[in-house]
Short mmCIF file of C-alpha atoms and ligand atoms in Angstrom, two decimals:
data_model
loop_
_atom_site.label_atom_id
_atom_site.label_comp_id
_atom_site.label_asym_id
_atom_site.label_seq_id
_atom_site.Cartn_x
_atom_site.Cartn_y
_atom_site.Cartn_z
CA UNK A 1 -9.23 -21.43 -4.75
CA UNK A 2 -7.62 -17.85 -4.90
CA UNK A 3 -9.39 -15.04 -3.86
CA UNK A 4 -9.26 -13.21 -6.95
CA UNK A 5 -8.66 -13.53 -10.47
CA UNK A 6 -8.17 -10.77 -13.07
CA UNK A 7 -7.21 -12.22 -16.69
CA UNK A 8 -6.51 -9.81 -19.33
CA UNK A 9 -9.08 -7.49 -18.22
CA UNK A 10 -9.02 -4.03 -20.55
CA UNK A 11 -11.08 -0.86 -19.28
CA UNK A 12 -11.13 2.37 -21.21
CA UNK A 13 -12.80 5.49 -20.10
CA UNK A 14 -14.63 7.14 -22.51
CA UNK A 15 -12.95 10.66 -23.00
CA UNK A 16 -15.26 13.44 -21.38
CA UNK A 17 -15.75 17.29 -22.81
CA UNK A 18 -13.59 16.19 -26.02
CA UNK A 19 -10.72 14.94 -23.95
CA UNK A 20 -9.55 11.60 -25.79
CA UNK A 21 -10.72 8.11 -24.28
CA UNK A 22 -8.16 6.94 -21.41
CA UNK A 23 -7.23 3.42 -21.60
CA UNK A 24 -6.89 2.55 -17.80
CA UNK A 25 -6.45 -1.34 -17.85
CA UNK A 26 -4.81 -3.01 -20.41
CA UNK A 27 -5.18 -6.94 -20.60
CA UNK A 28 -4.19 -6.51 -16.62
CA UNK A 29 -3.70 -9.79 -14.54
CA UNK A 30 -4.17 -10.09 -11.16
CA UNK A 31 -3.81 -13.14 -9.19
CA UNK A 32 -4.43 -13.14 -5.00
CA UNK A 33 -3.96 -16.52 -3.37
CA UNK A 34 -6.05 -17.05 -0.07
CA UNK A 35 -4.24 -15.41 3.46
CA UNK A 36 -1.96 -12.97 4.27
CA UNK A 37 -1.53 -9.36 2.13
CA UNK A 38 -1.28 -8.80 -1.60
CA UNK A 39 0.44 -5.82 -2.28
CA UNK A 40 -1.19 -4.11 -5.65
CA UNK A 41 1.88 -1.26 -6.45
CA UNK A 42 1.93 1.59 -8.70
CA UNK A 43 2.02 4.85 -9.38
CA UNK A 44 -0.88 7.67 -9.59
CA UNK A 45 -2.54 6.26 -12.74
CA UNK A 46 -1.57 2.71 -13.12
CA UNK A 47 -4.79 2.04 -12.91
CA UNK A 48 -5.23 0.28 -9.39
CA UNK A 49 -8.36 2.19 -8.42
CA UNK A 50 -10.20 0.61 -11.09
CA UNK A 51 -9.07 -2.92 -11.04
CA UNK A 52 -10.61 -2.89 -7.66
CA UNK A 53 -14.09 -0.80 -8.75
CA UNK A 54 -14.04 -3.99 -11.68
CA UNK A 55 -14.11 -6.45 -9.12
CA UNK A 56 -16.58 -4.69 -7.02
CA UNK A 57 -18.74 -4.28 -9.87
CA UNK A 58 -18.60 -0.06 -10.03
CA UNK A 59 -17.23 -0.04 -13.19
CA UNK A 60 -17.42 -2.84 -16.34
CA UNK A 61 -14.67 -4.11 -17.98
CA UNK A 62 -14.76 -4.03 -21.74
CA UNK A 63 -13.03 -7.27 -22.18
CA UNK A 64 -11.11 -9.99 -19.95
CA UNK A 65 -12.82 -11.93 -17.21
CA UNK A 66 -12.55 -11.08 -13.85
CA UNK A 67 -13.08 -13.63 -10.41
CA UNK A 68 -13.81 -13.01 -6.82
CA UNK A 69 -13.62 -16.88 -4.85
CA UNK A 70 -13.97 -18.70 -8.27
CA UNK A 71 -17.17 -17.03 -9.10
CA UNK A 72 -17.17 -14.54 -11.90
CA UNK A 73 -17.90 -10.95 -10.98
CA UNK A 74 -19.94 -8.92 -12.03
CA UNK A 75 -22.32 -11.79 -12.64
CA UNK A 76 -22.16 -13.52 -9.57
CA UNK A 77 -21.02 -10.61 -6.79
CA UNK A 78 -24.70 -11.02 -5.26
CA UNK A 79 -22.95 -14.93 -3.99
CA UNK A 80 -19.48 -13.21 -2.87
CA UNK A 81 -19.87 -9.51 -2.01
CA UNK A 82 -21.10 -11.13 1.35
CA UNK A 83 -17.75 -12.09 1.94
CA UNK A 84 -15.84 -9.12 0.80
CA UNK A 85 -15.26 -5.71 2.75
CA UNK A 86 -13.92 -2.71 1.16
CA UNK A 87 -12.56 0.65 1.77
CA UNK A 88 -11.93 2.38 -1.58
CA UNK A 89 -12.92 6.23 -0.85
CA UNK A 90 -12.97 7.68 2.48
CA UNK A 91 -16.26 6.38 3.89
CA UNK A 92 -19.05 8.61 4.41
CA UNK A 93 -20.37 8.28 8.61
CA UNK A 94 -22.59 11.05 9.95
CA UNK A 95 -20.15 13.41 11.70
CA UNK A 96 -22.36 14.27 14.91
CA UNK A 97 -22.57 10.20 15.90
CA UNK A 98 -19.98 8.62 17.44
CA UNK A 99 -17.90 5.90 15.39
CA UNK A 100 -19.81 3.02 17.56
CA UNK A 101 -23.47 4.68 16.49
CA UNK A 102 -22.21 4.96 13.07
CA UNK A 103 -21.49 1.24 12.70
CA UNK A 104 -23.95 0.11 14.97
CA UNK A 105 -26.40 1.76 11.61
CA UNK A 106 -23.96 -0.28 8.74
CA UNK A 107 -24.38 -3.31 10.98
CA UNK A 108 -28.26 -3.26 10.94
CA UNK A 109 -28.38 -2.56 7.61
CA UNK A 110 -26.00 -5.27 6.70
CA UNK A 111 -27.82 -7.56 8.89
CA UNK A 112 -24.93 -8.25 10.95
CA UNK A 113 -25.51 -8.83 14.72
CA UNK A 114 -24.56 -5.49 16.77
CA UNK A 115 -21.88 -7.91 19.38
CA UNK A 116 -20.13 -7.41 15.99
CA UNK A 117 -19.75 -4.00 16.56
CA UNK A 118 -17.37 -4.01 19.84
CA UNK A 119 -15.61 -6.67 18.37
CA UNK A 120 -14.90 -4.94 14.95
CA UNK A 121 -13.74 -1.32 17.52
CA UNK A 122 -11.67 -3.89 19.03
CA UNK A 123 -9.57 -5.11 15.84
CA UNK A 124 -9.22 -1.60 14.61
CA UNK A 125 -8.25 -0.52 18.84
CA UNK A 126 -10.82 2.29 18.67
CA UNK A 127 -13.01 0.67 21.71
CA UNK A 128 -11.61 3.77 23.73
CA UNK A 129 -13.14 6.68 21.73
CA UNK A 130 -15.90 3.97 19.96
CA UNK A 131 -18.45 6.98 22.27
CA UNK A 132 -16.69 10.26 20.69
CA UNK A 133 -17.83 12.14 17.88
CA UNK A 134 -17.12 11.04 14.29
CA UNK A 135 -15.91 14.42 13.56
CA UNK A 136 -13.72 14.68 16.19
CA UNK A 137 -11.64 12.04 15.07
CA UNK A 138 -7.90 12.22 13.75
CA UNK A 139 -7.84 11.11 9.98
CA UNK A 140 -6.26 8.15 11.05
CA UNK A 141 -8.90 7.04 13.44
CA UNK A 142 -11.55 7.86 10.74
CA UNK A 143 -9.57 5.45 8.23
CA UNK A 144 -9.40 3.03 10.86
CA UNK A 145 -13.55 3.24 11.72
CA UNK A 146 -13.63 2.67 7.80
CA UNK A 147 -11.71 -0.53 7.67
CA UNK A 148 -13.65 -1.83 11.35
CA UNK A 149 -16.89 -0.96 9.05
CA UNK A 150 -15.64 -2.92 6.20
CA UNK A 151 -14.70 -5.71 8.59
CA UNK A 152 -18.44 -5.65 9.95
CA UNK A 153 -19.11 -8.70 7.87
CA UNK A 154 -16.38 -10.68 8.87
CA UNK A 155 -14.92 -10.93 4.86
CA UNK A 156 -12.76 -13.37 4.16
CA UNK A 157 -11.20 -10.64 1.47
CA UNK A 158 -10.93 -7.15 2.68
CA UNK A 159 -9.59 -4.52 -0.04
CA UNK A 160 -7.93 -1.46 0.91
CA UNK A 161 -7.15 1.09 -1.84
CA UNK A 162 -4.50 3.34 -0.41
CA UNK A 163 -5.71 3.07 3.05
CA UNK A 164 -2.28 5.60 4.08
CA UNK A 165 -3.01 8.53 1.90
CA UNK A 166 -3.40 11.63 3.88
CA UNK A 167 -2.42 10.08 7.07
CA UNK A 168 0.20 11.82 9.72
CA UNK A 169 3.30 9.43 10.55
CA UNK A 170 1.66 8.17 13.54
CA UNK A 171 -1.95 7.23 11.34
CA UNK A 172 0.14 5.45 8.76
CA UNK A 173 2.08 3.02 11.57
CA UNK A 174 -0.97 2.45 13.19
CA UNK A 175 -2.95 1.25 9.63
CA UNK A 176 -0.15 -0.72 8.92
CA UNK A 177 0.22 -2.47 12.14
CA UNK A 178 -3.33 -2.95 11.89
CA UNK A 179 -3.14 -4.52 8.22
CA UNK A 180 0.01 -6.53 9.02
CA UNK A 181 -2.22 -8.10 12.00
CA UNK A 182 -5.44 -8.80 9.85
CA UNK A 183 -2.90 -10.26 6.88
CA UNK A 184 -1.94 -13.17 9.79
CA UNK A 185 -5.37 -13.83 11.91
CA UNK A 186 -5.87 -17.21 9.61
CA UNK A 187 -8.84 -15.43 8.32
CA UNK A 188 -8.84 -12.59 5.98
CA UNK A 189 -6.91 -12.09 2.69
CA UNK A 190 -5.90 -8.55 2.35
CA UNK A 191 -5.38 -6.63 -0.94
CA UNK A 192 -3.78 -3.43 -0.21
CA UNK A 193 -3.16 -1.34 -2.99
CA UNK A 194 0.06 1.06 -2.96
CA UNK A 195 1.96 3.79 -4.89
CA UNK A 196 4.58 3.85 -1.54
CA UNK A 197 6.79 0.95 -2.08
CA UNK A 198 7.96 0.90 1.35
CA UNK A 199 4.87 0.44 2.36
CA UNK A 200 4.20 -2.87 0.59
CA UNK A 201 7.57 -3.74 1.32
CA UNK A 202 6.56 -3.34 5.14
CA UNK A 203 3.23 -4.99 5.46
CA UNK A 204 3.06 -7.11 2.34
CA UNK A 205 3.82 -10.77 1.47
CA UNK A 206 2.85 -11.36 -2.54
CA UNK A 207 3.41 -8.31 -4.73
CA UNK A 208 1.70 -7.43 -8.24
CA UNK A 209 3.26 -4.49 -9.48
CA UNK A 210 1.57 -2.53 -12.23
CA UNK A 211 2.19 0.18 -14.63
CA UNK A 212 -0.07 1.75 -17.01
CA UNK A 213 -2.60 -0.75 -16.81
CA UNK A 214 -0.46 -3.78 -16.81
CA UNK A 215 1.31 -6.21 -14.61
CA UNK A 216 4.44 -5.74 -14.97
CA UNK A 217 6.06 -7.98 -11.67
CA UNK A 218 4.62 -10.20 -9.25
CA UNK A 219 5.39 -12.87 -6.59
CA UNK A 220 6.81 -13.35 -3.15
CA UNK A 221 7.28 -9.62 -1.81
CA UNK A 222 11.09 -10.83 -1.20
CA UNK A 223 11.42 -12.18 -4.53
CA UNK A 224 10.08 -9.25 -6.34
CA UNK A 225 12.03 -6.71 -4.56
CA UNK A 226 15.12 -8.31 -3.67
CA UNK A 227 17.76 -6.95 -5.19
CA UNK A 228 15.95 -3.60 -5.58
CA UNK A 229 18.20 -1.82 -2.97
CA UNK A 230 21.12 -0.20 -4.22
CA UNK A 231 23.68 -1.22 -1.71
CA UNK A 232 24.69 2.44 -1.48
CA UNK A 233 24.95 4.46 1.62
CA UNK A 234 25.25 8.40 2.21
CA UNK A 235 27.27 9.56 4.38
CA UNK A 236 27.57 12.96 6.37
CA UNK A 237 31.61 13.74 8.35
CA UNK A 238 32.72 16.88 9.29
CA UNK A 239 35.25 16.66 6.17
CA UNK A 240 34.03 15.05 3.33
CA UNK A 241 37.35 15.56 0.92
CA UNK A 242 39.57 14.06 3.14
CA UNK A 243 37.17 11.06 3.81
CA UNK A 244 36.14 11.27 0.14
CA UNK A 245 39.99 10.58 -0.50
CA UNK A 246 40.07 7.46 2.28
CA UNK A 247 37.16 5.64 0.80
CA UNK A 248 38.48 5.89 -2.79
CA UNK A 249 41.70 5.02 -1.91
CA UNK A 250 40.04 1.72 -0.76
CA UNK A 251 37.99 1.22 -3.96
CA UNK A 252 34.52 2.62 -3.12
CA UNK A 253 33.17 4.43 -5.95
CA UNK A 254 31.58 7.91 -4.50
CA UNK A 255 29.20 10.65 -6.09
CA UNK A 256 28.04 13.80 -4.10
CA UNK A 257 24.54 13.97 -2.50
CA UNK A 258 23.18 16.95 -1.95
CA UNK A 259 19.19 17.51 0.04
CA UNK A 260 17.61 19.46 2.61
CA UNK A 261 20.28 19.06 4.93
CA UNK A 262 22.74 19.79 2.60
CA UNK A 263 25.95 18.35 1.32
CA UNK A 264 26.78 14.44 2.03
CA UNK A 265 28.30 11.72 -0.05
CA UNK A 266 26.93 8.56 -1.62
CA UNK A 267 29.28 5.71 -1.47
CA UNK A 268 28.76 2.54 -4.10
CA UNK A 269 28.46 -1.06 -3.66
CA UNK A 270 28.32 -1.33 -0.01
CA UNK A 271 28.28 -4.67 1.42
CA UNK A 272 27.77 -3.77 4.86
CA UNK A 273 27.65 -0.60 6.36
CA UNK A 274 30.30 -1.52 8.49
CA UNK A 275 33.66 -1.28 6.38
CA UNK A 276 33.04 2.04 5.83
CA UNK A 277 32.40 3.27 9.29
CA UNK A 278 35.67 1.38 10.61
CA UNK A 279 37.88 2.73 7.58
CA UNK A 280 36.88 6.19 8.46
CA UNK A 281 37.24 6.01 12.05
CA UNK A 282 40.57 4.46 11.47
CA UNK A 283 41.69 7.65 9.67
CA UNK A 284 40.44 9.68 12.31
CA UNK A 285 37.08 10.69 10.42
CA UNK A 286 33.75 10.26 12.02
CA UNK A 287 30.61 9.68 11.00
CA UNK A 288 27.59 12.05 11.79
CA UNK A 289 24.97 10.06 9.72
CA UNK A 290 24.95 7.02 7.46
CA UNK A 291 21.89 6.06 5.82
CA UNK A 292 21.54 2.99 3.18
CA UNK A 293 20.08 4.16 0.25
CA UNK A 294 16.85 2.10 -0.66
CA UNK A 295 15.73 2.39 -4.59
CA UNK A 296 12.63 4.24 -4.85
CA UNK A 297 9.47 3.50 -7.08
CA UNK A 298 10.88 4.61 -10.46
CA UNK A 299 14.30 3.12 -9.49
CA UNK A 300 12.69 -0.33 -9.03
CA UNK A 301 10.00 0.00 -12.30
CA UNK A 302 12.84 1.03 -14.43
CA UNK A 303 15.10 -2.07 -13.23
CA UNK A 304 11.96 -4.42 -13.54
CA UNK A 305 10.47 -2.47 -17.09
CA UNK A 306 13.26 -1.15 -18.38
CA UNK A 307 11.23 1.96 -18.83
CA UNK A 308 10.32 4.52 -16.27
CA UNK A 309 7.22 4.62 -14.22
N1 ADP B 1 -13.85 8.15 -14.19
C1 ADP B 1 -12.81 8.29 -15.01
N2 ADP B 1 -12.95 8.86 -16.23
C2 ADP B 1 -11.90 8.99 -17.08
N3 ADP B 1 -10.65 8.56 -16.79
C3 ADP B 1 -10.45 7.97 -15.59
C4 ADP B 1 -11.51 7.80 -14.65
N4 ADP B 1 -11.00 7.19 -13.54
C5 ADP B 1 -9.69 6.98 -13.79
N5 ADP B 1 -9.35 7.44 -15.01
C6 ADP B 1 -8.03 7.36 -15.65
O1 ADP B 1 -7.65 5.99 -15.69
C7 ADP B 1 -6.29 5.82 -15.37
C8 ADP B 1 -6.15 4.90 -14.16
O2 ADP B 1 -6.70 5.56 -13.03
P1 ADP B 1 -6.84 4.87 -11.61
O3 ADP B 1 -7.46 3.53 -11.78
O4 ADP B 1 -7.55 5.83 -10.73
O5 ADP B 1 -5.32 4.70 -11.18
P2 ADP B 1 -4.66 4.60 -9.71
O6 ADP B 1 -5.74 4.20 -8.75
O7 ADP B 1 -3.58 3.59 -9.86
O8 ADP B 1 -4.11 5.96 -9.40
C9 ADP B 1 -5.74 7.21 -15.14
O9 ADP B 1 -5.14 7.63 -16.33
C10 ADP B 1 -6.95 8.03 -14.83
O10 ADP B 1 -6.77 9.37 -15.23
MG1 MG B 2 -6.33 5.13 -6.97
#
């Protein structure tokens, strides 16, 4: 029985102060086995933020049937929502309690027994400053007390909508260390939606990838993105003509690449990084940087839909 089920499901907003109506789903499937993380990718827009307020029953669908656990949602959330936790907008805790009063208050409400608490600052590693005030808490450590309070109920599906955004380096490792951990405890499906397609690529295992309201990809996370790299690599040496010259001598096609730290060179086609580093160094040229090119967002959704993102 897969956690969740979206077929053809088609939401349009109605257009407000005389803008025109927005069609954010279109006939969008969605399909999340049991275990592990389901990455839900695409850009600002695509409409991921709704799919998930369908299935939670914040917004209705106007056609297409949607399924949480085999049971159809809305209809039948009051039988699942017990076993579903969910972090879609930054959660609201009183600022002046600390992050263990805070969900000591969801837990009682929830009716979930308070040794649930510890347990839950334990998972999310925030037992050391679980006393602290809310507000003085990094971003990261607030978006962590928000998944530990949507893990009060022990859910067997816990949905994350863009659970990085806003987060410094060190806050986005630590979610996705954390997510990557809850995807394998045996437990807890995870649906983690995305615009960063590293991201999924780091911490997910099945993939749906969407664009304006439609699936346009989905499967194993190495299926769907295999092949997405470019097999290019840029380059920085002291004197790029002359190495420019070596590598095209051997048959590597080249273009310029130019950002913030100014001029480099991308070389084509590269099976391993290696050949070029050793036919440089052979002609007495080396490298300060090389860096394999990875194909971002729009690279990949215009190489799965042919159009861009
Ligand atoms: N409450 C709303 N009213 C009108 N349009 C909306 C509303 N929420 C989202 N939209 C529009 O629906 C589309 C999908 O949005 P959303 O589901 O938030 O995408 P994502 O989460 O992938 O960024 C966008 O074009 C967005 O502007
Ligand atoms: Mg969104």
């Amino acid at each position: 029985m897969p956690a969740v089920v979206m077929e053809a499901v088609t939401k349009t907003y109605r257009g407000r102060r005389g803008r025109p109506p927005q069609k954010a789903l279109d006939e969008l499937d969605l399909l999340v086995e049991n275990g592990g993380v389901h990455g839900f990718l695409g850009p600002n827009g695509s409409g991921k933020t709704t799919s998930i307020r369908v299935l939670l029953g914040l917004v209705s669908a106007d056609a297409g049937t949607a399924r949480l656990f085999d049971r159809p949602v809305p209809d039948a959330l009051p039988e699942v929502i017990g076993h579903v936790g969910a972090l879609v907008e930054t959660p609201l805790f009183f600022p002046n309690f600390s992050g263990r009063r805070n969900l000591e208050l969801l837990a009682e409400v929830a009716g979930v027994p308070r040794t649930r608490v510890d347990e839950c600052l334990d998972i999310v590693d925030l037992r050391d400053r679980a006393g602290d005030r809310f507000k003085g808490y990094s971003l990261g450590m607030k978006q962590r007390l928000g998944i530990a309070a949507a893990l009060l109920k022990h859910p067997r599906l816990l949905i994350l909508d863009e659970p990085s955004n806003g987060l410094d380096p060190a806050g986005i490792r630590d979610v996705r260390e954390l997510i990557r951990r809850l995807g394998r405890d045996g437990h807890t499906t995870v649906l983690l939606s995305s615009h960063l397609l590293a991201e999924i690529e780091q911490v997910a295992d099945s993939v749906t990838i969407l664009t304006r309201g439609r699936r346009v990809a989905n499967g194993p996370v190495r299926e769907v993105l295999a092949g997405r790299s470019t097999h290019d690599v840029v380059i920085r040496v002291s004197d790029r003509e002359s190495a420019g010259a070596v590598l095209q001598a051997a048959g590597f096609g080249l273009s310029p690449f130019d950002d913030v730290r100014g001029p480099a060179l991308a070389v084509h086609n590269v099976q391993a990084p290696g050949e070029v580093t050793r036919l440089l160094a052979r002609h007495g040229h080396y490298l300060e940087e090389l860096t394999p090119v990875h194909a971002d967002l729009e690279t990949a959704f215009l190489a799965i839909t042919g159009e861009p993102a």
